[in-house]
């Protein structure tokens, strides 16, 4: 199957700072990528849908000014958590939609964010 | 809310078949059934998907009832590495403007 990578795999930052997470589709072009958040012992919650060359669509309750998403190319989407706080500590997972005829999403390995 | 219901947990003996059920009684005609699994602290891994017919690949088999209101994922010879949370998702796919909604899934424990 298609490969999606994320960088970094884990990051620790201080409260009030910003952190950027990258999501790359390695062997296909992804016009659409998705960002999910997963708290411990919970399921994945969709945060936003990222389309190449346009603004992201955020789910209800997700602050778009806090979670900045940029999808500047067909292989890269970034999520920036601005002014991070301890409650933003979570597992962030991206996925990419491969439109070459299949309908499934391919997920990255996730990024563990800890805000101290 | 997720459109599927799954048992919260299941055990399976190593080497035996693991049969994971999923109810999706409100599924519409053009919605697919997808199965993903998530091993601890990793991103979800695609397993299989289907529309009406039963499907099989190198990882698993998917059996969908004739009325499409339920399905079963079968791991034919479970190994310890199959211990994970398994998610059953119903969706038309993003191609038709529908995102994935993850429920709590089934935590499968494969026992030695």
Coordinates of C-alpha atoms in Angstrom, one line a residue:
Chain A
X1 CA 0.0 0.0 0.0
X2 CA 0.9 3.6 -0.2
X3 CA 3.3 5.1 2.3
X4 CA 2.7 8.2 4.4
X5 CA 5.4 9.6 6.7
X6 CA 5.3 12.0 9.6
X7 CA 8.0 14.1 11.2
X8 CA 8.8 14.3 14.0
X9 CA 7.7 11.1 15.5
X10 CA 7.7 12.7 18.9
X11 CA 8.3 16.2 20.2
X12 CA 8.4 17.9 23.6
X13 CA 7.8 21.6 23.7
X14 CA 7.3 24.3 26.4
X15 CA 4.0 25.9 27.0
X16 CA 3.5 29.0 24.8
X17 CA 5.7 27.8 22.0
X18 CA 4.7 26.6 18.5
X19 CA 5.5 23.2 17.0
X20 CA 5.2 22.1 13.3
X21 CA 4.3 18.6 12.3
X22 CA 4.9 17.4 8.7
X23 CA 3.0 14.8 6.8
X24 CA 4.3 13.5 3.5
X25 CA 2.9 11.0 1.0
X26 CA 6.0 9.2 -0.3
X27 CA 4.9 7.4 -3.4
X28 CA 1.7 9.1 -4.6
X29 CA 0.3 12.5 -4.9
X30 CA -2.3 13.4 -2.3
X31 CA -4.6 16.2 -3.2
X32 CA -6.3 15.7 0.2
X33 CA -4.9 14.9 3.5
X34 CA -6.6 14.6 6.9
X35 CA -5.4 15.5 10.4
X36 CA -6.6 13.5 13.4
X37 CA -6.0 13.8 17.1
X38 CA -6.1 10.9 19.5
X39 CA -6.0 11.3 23.3
X40 CA -5.0 8.3 25.5
X41 CA -7.4 5.4 25.4
X42 CA -9.7 7.2 23.0
X43 CA -10.4 6.9 19.3
X44 CA -9.2 9.1 16.5
X45 CA -11.0 12.4 16.1
X46 CA -10.9 14.2 12.8
X47 CA -9.6 17.8 13.2
X48 CA -9.4 19.0 9.7
X49 CA -9.3 18.2 6.0
X50 CA -6.5 19.7 4.0
X51 CA -6.7 20.2 0.3
X52 CA -3.7 21.1 -1.8
X53 CA -3.7 24.8 -2.8
X54 CA -6.7 25.8 -0.7
X55 CA -7.7 26.5 2.8
X56 CA -8.3 23.6 5.2
X57 CA -11.7 22.7 6.4
X58 CA -11.9 22.4 10.2
X59 CA -14.3 20.2 12.2
X60 CA -16.6 21.8 14.6
X61 CA -14.8 22.8 17.8
X62 CA -11.3 22.9 16.4
X63 CA -9.7 26.3 16.5
X64 CA -8.3 27.1 13.1
X65 CA -6.1 29.9 14.5
X66 CA -4.5 27.5 16.9
X67 CA -4.0 24.6 14.5
X68 CA -2.6 26.0 11.3
X69 CA -2.7 23.7 8.3
X70 CA -0.8 24.3 5.1
X71 CA -1.0 21.9 2.1
X72 CA 1.4 23.6 -0.2
X73 CA 2.3 20.7 -2.5
X74 CA 0.8 17.4 -3.5
X75 CA 3.0 15.5 -1.2
X76 CA 3.2 17.7 1.9
X77 CA 0.8 19.0 4.5
X78 CA 1.9 20.6 7.7
X79 CA 0.1 21.1 11.0
X80 CA 1.4 23.9 13.3
X81 CA 0.2 24.0 16.9
X82 CA 0.5 27.6 17.9
X83 CA 0.9 28.7 21.5
X84 CA 0.8 25.2 22.7
X85 CA -0.6 24.3 26.1
X86 CA -0.4 21.1 28.1
X87 CA -4.0 20.2 27.1
X88 CA -2.7 20.1 23.5
X89 CA -0.6 17.1 24.4
X90 CA -1.9 14.3 22.2
X91 CA -1.1 11.9 19.4
X92 CA -1.5 13.6 16.1
X93 CA -2.0 11.4 13.0
X94 CA -2.3 12.4 9.4
X95 CA -3.7 10.4 6.5
X96 CA -3.6 10.9 2.8
X97 CA -6.3 10.0 0.3
X98 CA -5.1 8.2 -2.7
X99 CA -7.5 9.1 -5.5
X100 CA -6.0 6.7 -8.1
X101 CA -9.1 4.6 -8.0
X102 CA -9.1 3.3 -4.4
X103 CA -11.2 4.9 -1.7
X104 CA -9.1 4.2 1.3
X105 CA -7.0 6.5 3.3
X106 CA -3.4 5.7 4.2
X107 CA -2.3 6.8 7.6
X108 CA 1.0 8.1 8.9
X109 CA 2.8 6.7 12.0
X110 CA 1.7 9.6 14.2
X111 CA 3.4 12.3 16.2
X112 CA 3.4 12.3 19.9
X113 CA 3.3 15.9 21.2
X114 CA 4.0 16.6 24.9
X115 CA 3.6 20.2 26.1
X116 CA 5.3 20.9 29.4
Chain B
X1 CA -21.1 9.7 15.7
X2 CA -19.8 6.5 14.2
X3 CA -22.3 4.5 12.2
X4 CA -21.0 1.2 13.4
X5 CA -21.1 -0.8 16.7
X6 CA -18.4 -3.2 17.7
X7 CA -17.7 -5.2 20.8
X8 CA -15.2 -3.4 23.0
X9 CA -12.9 -6.3 23.4
X10 CA -12.2 -9.9 22.3
X11 CA -9.6 -12.5 23.0
X12 CA -8.3 -15.1 20.5
X13 CA -5.9 -17.9 20.9
X14 CA -2.7 -17.7 18.8
X15 CA -3.1 -19.7 15.6
X16 CA -6.8 -19.7 15.7
X17 CA -9.1 -17.6 13.5
X18 CA -10.2 -14.3 14.9
X19 CA -13.7 -13.2 13.9
X20 CA -14.5 -9.6 14.6
X21 CA -18.1 -8.5 14.1
X22 CA -19.4 -5.1 13.2
X23 CA -23.0 -3.9 13.0
X24 CA -23.9 -1.1 10.5
X25 CA -27.6 -1.3 10.3
X26 CA -28.0 2.2 8.8
X27 CA -25.6 1.7 5.9
X28 CA -26.7 3.2 2.7
X29 CA -26.3 1.6 -0.8
X30 CA -23.1 3.3 -1.8
X31 CA -21.3 3.2 1.4
X32 CA -18.3 0.9 1.7
X33 CA -17.2 -1.1 4.8
X34 CA -13.6 -0.4 5.7
X35 CA -11.5 -2.1 8.3
X36 CA -8.4 -0.6 9.9
X37 CA -6.3 -1.6 12.8
X38 CA -4.1 0.3 15.2
X39 CA -1.3 -1.2 17.0
X40 CA -0.3 0.6 20.2
X41 CA 1.2 4.1 19.5
X42 CA 1.1 3.7 15.7
X43 CA -1.1 5.1 13.0
X44 CA -4.0 3.0 11.7
X45 CA -3.2 0.4 9.1
X46 CA -5.6 -0.4 6.3
X47 CA -6.7 -4.0 6.2
X48 CA -9.5 -4.4 3.8
X49 CA -12.7 -2.9 2.4
X50 CA -15.8 -4.0 0.5
X51 CA -19.2 -2.9 -0.8
X52 CA -21.4 -6.0 -1.2
X53 CA -19.3 -9.0 -2.0
X54 CA -17.0 -10.8 0.3
X55 CA -13.4 -9.8 -0.1
X56 CA -10.1 -11.5 0.7
X57 CA -6.5 -10.3 0.7
X58 CA -3.3 -11.4 2.1
X59 CA -4.2 -10.0 5.6
X60 CA -7.8 -10.9 6.1
X61 CA -11.2 -11.8 4.8
X62 CA -14.3 -9.6 4.9
X63 CA -17.7 -11.2 5.0
X64 CA -20.7 -8.8 4.5
X65 CA -24.2 -10.1 5.1
X66 CA -26.6 -10.0 2.2
X67 CA -28.6 -7.2 3.7
X68 CA -25.3 -5.4 4.4
X69 CA -26.3 -4.5 7.9
X70 CA -23.4 -6.3 9.4
X71 CA -20.0 -7.7 8.5
X72 CA -17.2 -9.9 10.0
X73 CA -13.5 -9.4 9.6
X74 CA -11.7 -12.7 9.7
X75 CA -8.0 -13.1 10.5
X76 CA -7.5 -16.7 9.5
X77 CA -4.5 -17.5 11.7
X78 CA -4.0 -14.9 14.4
X79 CA -0.6 -14.2 15.7
X80 CA 0.6 -12.2 18.7
X81 CA 1.4 -9.3 16.3
X82 CA -2.3 -9.1 15.5
X83 CA -3.0 -7.7 18.9
X84 CA -4.5 -4.3 18.2
X85 CA -7.6 -2.1 18.1
X86 CA -9.7 -2.9 15.1
X87 CA -11.9 -0.2 13.6
X88 CA -14.9 -0.9 11.3
X89 CA -15.8 2.2 9.4
X90 CA -18.7 2.9 7.0
X91 CA -18.2 5.6 4.4
X92 CA -18.8 6.5 0.8
X93 CA -15.2 7.6 0.7
X94 CA -13.8 11.1 0.4
X95 CA -14.3 10.9 -3.4
X96 CA -18.0 11.4 -2.5
X97 CA -17.4 14.0 0.2
X98 CA -17.6 11.7 3.2
X99 CA -14.9 11.5 5.8
X100 CA -14.1 8.6 8.1
X101 CA -15.6 8.5 11.5
X102 CA -13.8 6.3 14.0
X103 CA -15.7 4.6 16.7
X104 CA -14.0 3.1 19.8
X105 CA -13.3 -0.2 17.9
X106 CA -12.6 -3.6 19.2
X107 CA -9.5 -4.3 21.2
X108 CA -8.3 -7.8 20.1
X109 CA -5.9 -9.6 22.3
X110 CA -4.2 -12.6 20.8
X111 CA -3.2 -14.9 23.6
X112 CA -0.3 -17.4 23.5

